[in-house]
Coordinates of N, CA, C and O in Angstrom, one line a residue:
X68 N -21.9 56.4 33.8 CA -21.2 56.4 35.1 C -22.0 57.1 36.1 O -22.7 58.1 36.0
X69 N -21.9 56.4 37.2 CA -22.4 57.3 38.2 C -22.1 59.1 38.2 O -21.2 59.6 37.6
X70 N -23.2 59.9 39.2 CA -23.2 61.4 38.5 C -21.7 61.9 39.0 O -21.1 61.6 40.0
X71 N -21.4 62.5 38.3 CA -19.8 63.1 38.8 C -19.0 62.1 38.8 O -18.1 62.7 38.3
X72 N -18.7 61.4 38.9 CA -17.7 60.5 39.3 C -17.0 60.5 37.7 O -15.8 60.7 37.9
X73 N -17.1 60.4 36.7 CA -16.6 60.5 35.5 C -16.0 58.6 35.1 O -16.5 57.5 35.4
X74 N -15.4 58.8 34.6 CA -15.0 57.0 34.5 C -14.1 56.4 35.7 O -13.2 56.9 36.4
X75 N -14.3 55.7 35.7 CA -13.9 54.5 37.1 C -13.9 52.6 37.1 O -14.5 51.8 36.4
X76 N -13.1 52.4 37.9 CA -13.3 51.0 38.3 C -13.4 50.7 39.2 O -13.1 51.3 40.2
X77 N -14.2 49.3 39.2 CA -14.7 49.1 41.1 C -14.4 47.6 41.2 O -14.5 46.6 40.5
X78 N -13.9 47.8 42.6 CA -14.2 46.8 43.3 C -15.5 46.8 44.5 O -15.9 47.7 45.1
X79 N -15.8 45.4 44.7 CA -17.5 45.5 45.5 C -16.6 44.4 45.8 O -15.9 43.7 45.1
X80 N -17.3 44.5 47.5 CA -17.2 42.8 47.9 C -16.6 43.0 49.2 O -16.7 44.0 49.8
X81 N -16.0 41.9 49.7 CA -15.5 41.4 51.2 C -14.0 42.1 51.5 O -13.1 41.6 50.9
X82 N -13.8 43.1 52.1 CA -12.3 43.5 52.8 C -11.6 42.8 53.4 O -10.9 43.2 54.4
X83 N -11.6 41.3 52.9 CA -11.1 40.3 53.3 C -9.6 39.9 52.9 O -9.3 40.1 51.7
X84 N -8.7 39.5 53.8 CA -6.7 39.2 52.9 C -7.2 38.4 52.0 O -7.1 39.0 51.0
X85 N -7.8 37.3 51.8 CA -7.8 36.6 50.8 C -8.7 37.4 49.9 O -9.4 36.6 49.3
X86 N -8.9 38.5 49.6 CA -9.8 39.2 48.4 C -8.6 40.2 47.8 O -8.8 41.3 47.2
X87 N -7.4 39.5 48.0 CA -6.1 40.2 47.0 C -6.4 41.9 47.9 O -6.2 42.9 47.2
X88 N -6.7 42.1 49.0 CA -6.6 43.7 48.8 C -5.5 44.9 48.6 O -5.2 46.0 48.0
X89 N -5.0 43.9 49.7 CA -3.4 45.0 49.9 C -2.8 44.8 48.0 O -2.3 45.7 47.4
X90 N -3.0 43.7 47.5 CA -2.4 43.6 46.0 C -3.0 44.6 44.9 O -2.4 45.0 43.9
X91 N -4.7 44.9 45.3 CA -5.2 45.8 44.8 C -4.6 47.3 45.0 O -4.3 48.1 44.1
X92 N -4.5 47.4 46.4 CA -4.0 48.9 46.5 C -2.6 48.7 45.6 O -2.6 49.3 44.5
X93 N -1.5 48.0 46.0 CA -0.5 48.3 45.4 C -0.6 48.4 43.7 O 0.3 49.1 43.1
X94 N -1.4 48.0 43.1 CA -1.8 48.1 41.5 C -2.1 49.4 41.3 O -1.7 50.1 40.4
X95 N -3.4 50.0 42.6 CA -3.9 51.3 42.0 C -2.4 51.8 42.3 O -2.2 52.1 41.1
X96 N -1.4 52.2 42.9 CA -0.5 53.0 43.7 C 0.8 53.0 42.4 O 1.5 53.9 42.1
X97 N 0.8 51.9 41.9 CA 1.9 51.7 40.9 C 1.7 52.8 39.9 O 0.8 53.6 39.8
X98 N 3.1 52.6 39.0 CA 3.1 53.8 37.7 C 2.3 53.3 36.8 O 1.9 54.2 36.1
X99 N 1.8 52.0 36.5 CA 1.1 51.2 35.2 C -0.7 52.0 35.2 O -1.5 52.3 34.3
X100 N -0.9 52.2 36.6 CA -2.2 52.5 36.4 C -2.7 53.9 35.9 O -1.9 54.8 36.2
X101 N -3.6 54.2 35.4 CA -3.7 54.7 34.1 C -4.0 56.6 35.2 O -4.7 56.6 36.3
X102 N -3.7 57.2 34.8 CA -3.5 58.2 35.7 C -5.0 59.3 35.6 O -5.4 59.7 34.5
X103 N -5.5 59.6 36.7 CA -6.8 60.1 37.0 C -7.8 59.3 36.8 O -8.9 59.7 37.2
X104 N -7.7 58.1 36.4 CA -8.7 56.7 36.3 C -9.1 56.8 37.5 O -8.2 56.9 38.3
X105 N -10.1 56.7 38.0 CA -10.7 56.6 39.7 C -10.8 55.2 39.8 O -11.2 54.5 38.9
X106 N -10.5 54.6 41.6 CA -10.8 53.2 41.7 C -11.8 53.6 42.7 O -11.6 54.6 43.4
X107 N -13.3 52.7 42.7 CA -13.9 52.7 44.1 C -14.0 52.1 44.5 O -13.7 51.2 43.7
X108 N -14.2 51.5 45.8 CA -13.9 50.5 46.6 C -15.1 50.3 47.3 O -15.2 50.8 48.4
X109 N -16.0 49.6 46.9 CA -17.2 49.3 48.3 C -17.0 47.8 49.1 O -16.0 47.0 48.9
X110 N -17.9 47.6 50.0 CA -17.6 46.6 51.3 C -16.7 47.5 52.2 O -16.3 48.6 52.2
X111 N -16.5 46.2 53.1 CA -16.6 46.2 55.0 C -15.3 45.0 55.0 O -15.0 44.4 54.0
X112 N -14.5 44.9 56.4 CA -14.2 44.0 56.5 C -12.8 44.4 57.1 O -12.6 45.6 57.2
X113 N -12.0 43.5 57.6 CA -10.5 43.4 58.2 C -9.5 44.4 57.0 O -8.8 45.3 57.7
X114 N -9.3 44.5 55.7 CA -8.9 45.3 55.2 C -9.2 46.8 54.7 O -8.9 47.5 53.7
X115 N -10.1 47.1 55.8 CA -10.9 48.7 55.9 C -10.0 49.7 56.2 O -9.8 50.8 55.6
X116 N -9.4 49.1 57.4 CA -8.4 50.3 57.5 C -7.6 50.7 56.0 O -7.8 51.8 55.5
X117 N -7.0 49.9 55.5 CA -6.0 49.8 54.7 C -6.0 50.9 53.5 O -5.2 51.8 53.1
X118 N -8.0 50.2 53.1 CA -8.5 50.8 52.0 C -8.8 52.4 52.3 O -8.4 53.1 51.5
X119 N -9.5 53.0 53.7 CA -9.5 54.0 54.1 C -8.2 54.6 54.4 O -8.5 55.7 54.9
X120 N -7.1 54.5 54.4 CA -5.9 55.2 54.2 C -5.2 55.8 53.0 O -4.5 56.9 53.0
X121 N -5.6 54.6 52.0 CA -5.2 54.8 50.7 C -6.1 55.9 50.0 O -5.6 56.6 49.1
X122 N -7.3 56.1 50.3 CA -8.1 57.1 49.9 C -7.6 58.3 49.6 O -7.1 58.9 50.6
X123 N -7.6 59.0 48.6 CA -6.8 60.1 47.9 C -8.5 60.4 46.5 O -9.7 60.2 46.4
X124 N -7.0 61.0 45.7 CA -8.3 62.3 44.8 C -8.5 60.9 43.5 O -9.3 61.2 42.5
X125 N -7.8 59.8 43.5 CA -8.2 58.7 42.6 C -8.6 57.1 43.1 O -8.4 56.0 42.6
X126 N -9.2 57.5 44.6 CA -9.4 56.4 45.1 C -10.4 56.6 46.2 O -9.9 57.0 47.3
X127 N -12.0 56.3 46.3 CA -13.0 56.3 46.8 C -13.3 55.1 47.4 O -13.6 54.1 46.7
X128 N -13.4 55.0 49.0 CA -13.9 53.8 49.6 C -15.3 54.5 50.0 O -15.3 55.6 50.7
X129 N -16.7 53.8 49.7 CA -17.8 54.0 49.9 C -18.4 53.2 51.3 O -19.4 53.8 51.7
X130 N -18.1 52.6 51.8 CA -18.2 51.4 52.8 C -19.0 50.6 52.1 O -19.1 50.8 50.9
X131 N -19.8 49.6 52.7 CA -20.8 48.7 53.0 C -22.2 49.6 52.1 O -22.5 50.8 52.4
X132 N -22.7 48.9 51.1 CA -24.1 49.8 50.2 C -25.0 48.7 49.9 O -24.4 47.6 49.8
X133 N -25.8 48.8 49.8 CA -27.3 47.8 49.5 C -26.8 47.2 48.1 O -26.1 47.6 47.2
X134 N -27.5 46.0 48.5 CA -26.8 45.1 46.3 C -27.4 46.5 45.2 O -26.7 46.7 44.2
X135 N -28.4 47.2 45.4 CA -29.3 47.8 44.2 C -28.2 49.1 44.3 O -28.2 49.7 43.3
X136 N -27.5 49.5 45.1 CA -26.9 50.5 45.0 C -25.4 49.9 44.1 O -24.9 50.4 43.1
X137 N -24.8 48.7 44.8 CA -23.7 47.9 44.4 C -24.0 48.1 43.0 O -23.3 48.6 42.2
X138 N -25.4 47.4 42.6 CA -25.7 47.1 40.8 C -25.2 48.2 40.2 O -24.4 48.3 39.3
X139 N -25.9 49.3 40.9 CA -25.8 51.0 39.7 C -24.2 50.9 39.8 O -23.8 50.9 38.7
X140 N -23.4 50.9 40.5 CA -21.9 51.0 40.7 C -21.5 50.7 39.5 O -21.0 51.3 38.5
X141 N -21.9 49.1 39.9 CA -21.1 48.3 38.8 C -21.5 48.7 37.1 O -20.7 48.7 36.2
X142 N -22.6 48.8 37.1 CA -23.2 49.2 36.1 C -22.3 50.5 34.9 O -22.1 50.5 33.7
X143 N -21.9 51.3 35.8 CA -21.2 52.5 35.3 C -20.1 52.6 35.4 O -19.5 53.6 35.5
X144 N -19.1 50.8 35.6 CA -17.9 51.0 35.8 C -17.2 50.7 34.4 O -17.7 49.9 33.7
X145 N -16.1 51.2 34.0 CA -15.4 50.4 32.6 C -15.2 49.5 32.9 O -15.5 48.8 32.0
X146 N -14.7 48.4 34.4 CA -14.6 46.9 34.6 C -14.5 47.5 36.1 O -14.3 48.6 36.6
X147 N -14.7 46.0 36.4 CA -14.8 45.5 37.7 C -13.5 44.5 37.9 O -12.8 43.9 37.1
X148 N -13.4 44.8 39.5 CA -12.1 43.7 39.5 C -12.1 42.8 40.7 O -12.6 43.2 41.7
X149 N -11.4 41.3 40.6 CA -11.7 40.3 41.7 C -10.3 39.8 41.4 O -9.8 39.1 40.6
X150 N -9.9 40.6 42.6 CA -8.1 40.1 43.1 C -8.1 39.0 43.5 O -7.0 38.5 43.3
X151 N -9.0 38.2 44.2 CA -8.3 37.2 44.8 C -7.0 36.9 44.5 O -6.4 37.0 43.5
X152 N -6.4 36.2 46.1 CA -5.5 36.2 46.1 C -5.2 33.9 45.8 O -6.2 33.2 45.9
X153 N -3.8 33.5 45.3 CA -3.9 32.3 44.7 C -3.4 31.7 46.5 O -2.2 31.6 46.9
X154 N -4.7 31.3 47.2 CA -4.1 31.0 48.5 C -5.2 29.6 48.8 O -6.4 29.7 48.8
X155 N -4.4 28.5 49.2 CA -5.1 27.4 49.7 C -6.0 26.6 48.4 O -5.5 26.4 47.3
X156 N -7.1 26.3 48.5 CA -8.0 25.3 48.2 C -9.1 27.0 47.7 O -10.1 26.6 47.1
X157 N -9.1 28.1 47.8 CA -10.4 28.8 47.2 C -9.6 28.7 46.0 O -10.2 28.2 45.1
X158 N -8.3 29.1 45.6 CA -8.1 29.8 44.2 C -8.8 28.6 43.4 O -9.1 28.9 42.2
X159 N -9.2 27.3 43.7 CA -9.3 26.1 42.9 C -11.2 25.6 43.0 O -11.9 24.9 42.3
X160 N -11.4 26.5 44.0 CA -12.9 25.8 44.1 C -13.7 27.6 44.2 O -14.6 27.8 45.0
X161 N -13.4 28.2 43.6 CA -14.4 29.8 44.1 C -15.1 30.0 43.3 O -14.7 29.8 42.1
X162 N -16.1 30.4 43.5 CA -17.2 31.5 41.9 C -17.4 32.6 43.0 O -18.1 32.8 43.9
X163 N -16.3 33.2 42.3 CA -16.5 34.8 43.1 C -18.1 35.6 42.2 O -18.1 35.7 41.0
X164 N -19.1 35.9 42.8 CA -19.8 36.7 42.8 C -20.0 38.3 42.0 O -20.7 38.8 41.1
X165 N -18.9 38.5 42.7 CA -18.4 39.5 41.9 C -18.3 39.7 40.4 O -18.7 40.6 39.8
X166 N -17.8 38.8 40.1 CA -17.4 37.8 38.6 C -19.3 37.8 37.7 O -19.9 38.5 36.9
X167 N -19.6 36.6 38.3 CA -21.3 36.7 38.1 C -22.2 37.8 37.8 O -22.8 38.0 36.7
X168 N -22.4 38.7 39.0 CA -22.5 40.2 39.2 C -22.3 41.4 37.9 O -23.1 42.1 37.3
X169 N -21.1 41.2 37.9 CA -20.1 42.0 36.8 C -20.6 41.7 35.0 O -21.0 42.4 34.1
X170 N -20.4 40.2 35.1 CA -21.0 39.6 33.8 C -22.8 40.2 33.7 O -23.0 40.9 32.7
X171 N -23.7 40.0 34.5 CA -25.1 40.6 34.8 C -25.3 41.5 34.2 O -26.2 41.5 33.4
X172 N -24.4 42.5 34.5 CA -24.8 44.1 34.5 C -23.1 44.5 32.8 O -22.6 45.6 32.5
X173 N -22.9 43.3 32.2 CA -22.7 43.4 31.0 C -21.3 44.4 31.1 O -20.9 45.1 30.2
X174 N -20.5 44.3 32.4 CA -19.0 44.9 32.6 C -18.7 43.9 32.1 O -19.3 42.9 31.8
X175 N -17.2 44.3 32.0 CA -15.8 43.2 32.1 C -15.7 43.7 33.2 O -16.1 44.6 33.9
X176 N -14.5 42.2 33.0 CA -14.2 41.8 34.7 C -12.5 41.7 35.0 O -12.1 40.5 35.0
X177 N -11.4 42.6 35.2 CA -10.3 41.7 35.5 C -9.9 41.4 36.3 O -9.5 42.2 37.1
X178 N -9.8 39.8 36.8 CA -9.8 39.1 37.2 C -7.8 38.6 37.7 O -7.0 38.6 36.7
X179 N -7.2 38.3 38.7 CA -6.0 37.2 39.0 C -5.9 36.0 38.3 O -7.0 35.3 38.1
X180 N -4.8 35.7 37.8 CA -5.0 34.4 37.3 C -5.0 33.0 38.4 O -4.1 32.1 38.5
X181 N -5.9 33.1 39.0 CA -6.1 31.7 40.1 C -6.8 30.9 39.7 O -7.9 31.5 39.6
X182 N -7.0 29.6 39.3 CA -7.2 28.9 38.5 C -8.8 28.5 38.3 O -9.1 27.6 37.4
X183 N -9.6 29.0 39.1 CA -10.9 29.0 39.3 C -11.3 30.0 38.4 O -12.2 29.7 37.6
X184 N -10.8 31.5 38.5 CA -11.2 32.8 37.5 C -10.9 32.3 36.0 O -11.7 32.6 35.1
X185 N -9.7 31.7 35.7 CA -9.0 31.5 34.5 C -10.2 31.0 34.0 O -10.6 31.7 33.1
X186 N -10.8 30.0 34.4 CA -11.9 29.2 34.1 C -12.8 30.0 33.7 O -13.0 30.3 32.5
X187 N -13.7 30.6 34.8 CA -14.4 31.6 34.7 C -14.4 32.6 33.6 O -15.3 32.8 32.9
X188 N -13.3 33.1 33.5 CA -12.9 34.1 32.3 C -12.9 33.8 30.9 O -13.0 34.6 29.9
X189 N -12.8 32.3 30.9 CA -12.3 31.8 29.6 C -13.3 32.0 28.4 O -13.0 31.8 27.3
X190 N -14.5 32.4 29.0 CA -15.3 32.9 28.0 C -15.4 34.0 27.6 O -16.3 34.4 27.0
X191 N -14.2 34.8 27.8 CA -13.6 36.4 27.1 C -14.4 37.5 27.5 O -14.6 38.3 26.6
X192 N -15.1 37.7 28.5 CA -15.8 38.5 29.3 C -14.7 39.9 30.0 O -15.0 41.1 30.3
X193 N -13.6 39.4 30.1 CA -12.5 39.9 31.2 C -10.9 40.1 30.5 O -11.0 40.3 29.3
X194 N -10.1 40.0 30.9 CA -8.4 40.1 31.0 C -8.6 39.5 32.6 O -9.4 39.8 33.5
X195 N -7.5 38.6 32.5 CA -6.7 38.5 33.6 C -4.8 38.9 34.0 O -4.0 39.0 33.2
X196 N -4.7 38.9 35.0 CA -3.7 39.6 35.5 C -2.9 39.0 36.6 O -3.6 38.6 37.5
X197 N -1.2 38.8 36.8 CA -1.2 38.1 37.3 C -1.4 38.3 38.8 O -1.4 39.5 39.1
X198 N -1.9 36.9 40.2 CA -1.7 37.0 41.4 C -0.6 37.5 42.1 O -0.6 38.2 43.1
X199 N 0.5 37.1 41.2 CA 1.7 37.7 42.3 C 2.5 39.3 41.6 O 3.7 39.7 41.8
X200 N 1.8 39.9 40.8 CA 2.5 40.9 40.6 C 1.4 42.0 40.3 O 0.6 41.6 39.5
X201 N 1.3 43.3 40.9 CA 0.3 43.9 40.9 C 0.3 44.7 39.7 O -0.8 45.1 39.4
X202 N 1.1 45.0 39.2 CA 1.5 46.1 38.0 C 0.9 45.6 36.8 O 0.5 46.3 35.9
X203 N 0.7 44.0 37.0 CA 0.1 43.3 35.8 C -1.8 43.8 36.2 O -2.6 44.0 35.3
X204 N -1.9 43.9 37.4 CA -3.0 44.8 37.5 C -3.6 46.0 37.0 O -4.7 46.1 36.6
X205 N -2.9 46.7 37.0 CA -2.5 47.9 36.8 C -2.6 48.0 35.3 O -3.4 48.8 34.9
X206 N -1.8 47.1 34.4 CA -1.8 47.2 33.1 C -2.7 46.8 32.0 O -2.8 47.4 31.0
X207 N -3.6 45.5 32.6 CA -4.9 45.2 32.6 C -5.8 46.2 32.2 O -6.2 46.4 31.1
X208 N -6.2 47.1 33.6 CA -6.9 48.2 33.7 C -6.6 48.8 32.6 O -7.4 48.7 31.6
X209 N -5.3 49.6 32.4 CA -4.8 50.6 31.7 C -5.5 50.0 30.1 O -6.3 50.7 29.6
X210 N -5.1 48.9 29.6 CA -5.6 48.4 28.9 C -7.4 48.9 28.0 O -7.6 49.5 27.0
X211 N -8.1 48.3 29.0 CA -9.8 48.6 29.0 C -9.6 50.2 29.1 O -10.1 50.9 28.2
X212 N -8.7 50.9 30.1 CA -9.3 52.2 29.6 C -8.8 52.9 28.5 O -9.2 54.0 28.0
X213 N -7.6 52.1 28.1 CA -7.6 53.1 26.7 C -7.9 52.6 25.2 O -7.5 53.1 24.2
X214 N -8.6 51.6 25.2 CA -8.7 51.0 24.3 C -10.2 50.6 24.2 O -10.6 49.5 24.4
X215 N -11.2 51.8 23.8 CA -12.5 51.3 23.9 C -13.0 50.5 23.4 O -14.1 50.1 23.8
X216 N -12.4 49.7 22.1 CA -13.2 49.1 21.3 C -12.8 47.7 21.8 O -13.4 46.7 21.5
X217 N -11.6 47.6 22.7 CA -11.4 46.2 23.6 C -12.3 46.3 24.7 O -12.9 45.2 25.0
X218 N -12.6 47.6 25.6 CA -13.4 47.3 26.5 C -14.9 47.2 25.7 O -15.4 46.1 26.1
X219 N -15.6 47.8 24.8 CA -16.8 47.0 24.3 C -16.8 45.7 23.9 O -17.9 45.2 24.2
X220 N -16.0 45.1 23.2 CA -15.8 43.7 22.9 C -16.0 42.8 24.3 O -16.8 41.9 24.7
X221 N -14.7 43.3 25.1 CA -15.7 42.6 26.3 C -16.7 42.3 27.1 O -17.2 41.4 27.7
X222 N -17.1 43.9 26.8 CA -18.7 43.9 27.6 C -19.5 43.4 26.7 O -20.5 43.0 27.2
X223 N -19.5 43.3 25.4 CA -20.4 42.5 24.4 C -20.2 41.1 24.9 O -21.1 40.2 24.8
X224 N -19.1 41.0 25.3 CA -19.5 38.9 25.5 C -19.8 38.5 27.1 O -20.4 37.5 27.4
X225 N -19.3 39.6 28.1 CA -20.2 40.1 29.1 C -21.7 39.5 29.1 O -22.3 38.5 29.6
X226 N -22.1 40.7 28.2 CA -23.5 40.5 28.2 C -24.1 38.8 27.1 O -24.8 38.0 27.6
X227 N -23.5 38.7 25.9 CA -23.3 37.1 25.8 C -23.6 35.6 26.6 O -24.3 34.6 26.5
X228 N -22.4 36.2 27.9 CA -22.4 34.9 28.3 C -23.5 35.8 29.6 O -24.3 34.8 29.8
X229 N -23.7 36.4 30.1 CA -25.1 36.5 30.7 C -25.7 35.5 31.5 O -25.4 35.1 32.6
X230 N -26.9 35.3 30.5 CA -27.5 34.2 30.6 C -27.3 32.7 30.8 O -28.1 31.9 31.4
X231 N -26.0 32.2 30.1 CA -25.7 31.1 30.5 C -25.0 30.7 32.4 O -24.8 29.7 33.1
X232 N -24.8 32.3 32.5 CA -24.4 32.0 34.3 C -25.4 32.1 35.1 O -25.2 31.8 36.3
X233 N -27.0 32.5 34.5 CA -28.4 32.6 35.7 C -28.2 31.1 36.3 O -27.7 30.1 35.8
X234 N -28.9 31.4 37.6 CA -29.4 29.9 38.0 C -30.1 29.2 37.2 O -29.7 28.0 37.1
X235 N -31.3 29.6 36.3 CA -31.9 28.7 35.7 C -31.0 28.2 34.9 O -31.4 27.1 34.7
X236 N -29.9 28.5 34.2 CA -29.1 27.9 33.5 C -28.1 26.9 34.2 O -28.0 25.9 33.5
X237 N -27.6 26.8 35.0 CA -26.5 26.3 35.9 C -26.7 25.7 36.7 O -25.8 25.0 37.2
X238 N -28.2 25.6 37.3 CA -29.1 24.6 38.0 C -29.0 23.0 37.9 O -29.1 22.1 38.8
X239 N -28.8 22.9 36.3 CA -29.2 21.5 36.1 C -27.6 20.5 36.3 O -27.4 19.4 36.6
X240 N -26.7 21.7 35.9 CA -25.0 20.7 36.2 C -25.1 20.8 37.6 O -24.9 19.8 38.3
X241 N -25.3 22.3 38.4 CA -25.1 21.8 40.0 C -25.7 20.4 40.1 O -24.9 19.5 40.1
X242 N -26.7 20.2 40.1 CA -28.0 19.3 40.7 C -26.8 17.6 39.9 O -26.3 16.8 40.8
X243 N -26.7 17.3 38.9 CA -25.8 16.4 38.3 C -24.7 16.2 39.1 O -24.4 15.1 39.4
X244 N -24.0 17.2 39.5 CA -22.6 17.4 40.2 C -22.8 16.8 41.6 O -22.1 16.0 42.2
X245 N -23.9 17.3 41.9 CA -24.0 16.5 43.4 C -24.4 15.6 43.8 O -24.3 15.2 44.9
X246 N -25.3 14.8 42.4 CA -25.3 13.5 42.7 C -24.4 12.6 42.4 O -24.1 11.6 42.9
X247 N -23.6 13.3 41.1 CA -22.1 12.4 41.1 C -21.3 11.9 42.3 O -20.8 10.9 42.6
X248 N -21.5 13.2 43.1 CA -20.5 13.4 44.1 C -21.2 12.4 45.1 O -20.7 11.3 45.4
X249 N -21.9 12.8 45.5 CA -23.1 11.7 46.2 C -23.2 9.9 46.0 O -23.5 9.0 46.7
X250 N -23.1 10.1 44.9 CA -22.5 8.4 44.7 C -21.7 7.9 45.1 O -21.6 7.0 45.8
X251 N -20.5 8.9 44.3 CA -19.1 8.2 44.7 C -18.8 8.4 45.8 O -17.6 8.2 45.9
X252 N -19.2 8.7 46.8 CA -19.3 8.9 48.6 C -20.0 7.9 48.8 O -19.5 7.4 49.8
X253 N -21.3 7.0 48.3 CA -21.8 6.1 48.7 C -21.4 4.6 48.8 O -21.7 3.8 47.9
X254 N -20.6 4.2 49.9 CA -20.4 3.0 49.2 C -21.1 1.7 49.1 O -20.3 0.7 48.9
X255 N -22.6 1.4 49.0 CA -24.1 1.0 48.5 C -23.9 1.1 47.1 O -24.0 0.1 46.3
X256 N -23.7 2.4 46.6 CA -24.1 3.0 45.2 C -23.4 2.4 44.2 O -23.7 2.1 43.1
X257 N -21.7 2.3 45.2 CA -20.1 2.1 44.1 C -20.0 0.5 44.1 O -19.1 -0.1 43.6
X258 N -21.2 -0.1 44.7 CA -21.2 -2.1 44.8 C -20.5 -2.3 45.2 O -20.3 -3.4 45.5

């Protein structure tokens, strides 16, 4: 873990409504979350105020930090979390970053169940939790932190699936995907 900070979870990323925030606070605020567990909070964005309000003795907003600073974060966190929220056309088309990131540096991840993460997750890297109820957040967490041999299990397939999310791995279906897509947009191609 980072020095002093003792164990924790983070979120990193955009202070954006659609990044589930206000749903995150209310998860850390609920009775389910596991008590003196610290959440930190880095990034910028429209839900800043929110996050800098909620700031108390189990909740640190760092602002806006360089990715190498973000990495060590994440690095020393029991899991990382990516609320999104299940709104419009992203819950169905996103690769949150975060997600990627998290898997990198061999965290779990809990994730909303919006049908893009579900996907994402399904390689047992994470718990998911539900979009519309934050407590299921909350319980998630509580989960990984008291249960070490669940939270290593995840970070072992974490680190597992790894490699299969680099670019050089994932390169060759983008590159397929968009000439699929590219055809069936052509109408030359479709005769």
């Amino acid at each position: 873990p980072r020095e002093g900070l003792g164990e924790y979870v983070l979120y990193f990323g955009s202070l954006a409504p659609w990044q589930g925030i206000d749903y995150m606070l209310e998860a850390h605020a609920s009775s389910e979350w596991p008590a003196g567990l610290k959440l930190i909070v880095i990034g910028g964005g429209v839900k800043q105020a929110a996050v800098e309000q909620a700031q108390g003795d189990s909740l640190q907003w760092l602002g806006p930090l360089e990715p190498a600073e973000v990495a060590a974060y994440a690095a020393g966190a029991i899991c990382t979390l990516c609320t999104k929220s299940n709104a419009g056309s992203m819950s169905e088309v996103t690769v949150p970053f975060k997600i990627l990131e998290s898997v990198a540096a061999g965290v779990p991840v809990v994730a909303t169940d919006i049908p893009a993460q579900v996907a994402m997750l399904a390689a047992g890297f994470g718990l998911l939790a539900s979009a519309e109820h934050p407590a299921d957040l909350a319980k998630a967490v509580a989960s990984i932190h008291a249960d070490a041999g669940l939270r290593e299990s995840l970070a072992v397939r974490a680190r597992e699936a790894a490699p299969t999310l680099r670019w050089e791995s994932a390169a060759p279906q983008l590159a397929a995907a968009i000439r699929a897509l590219a055809i069936s947009h052509d109408p030359v191609a479709r005769g």
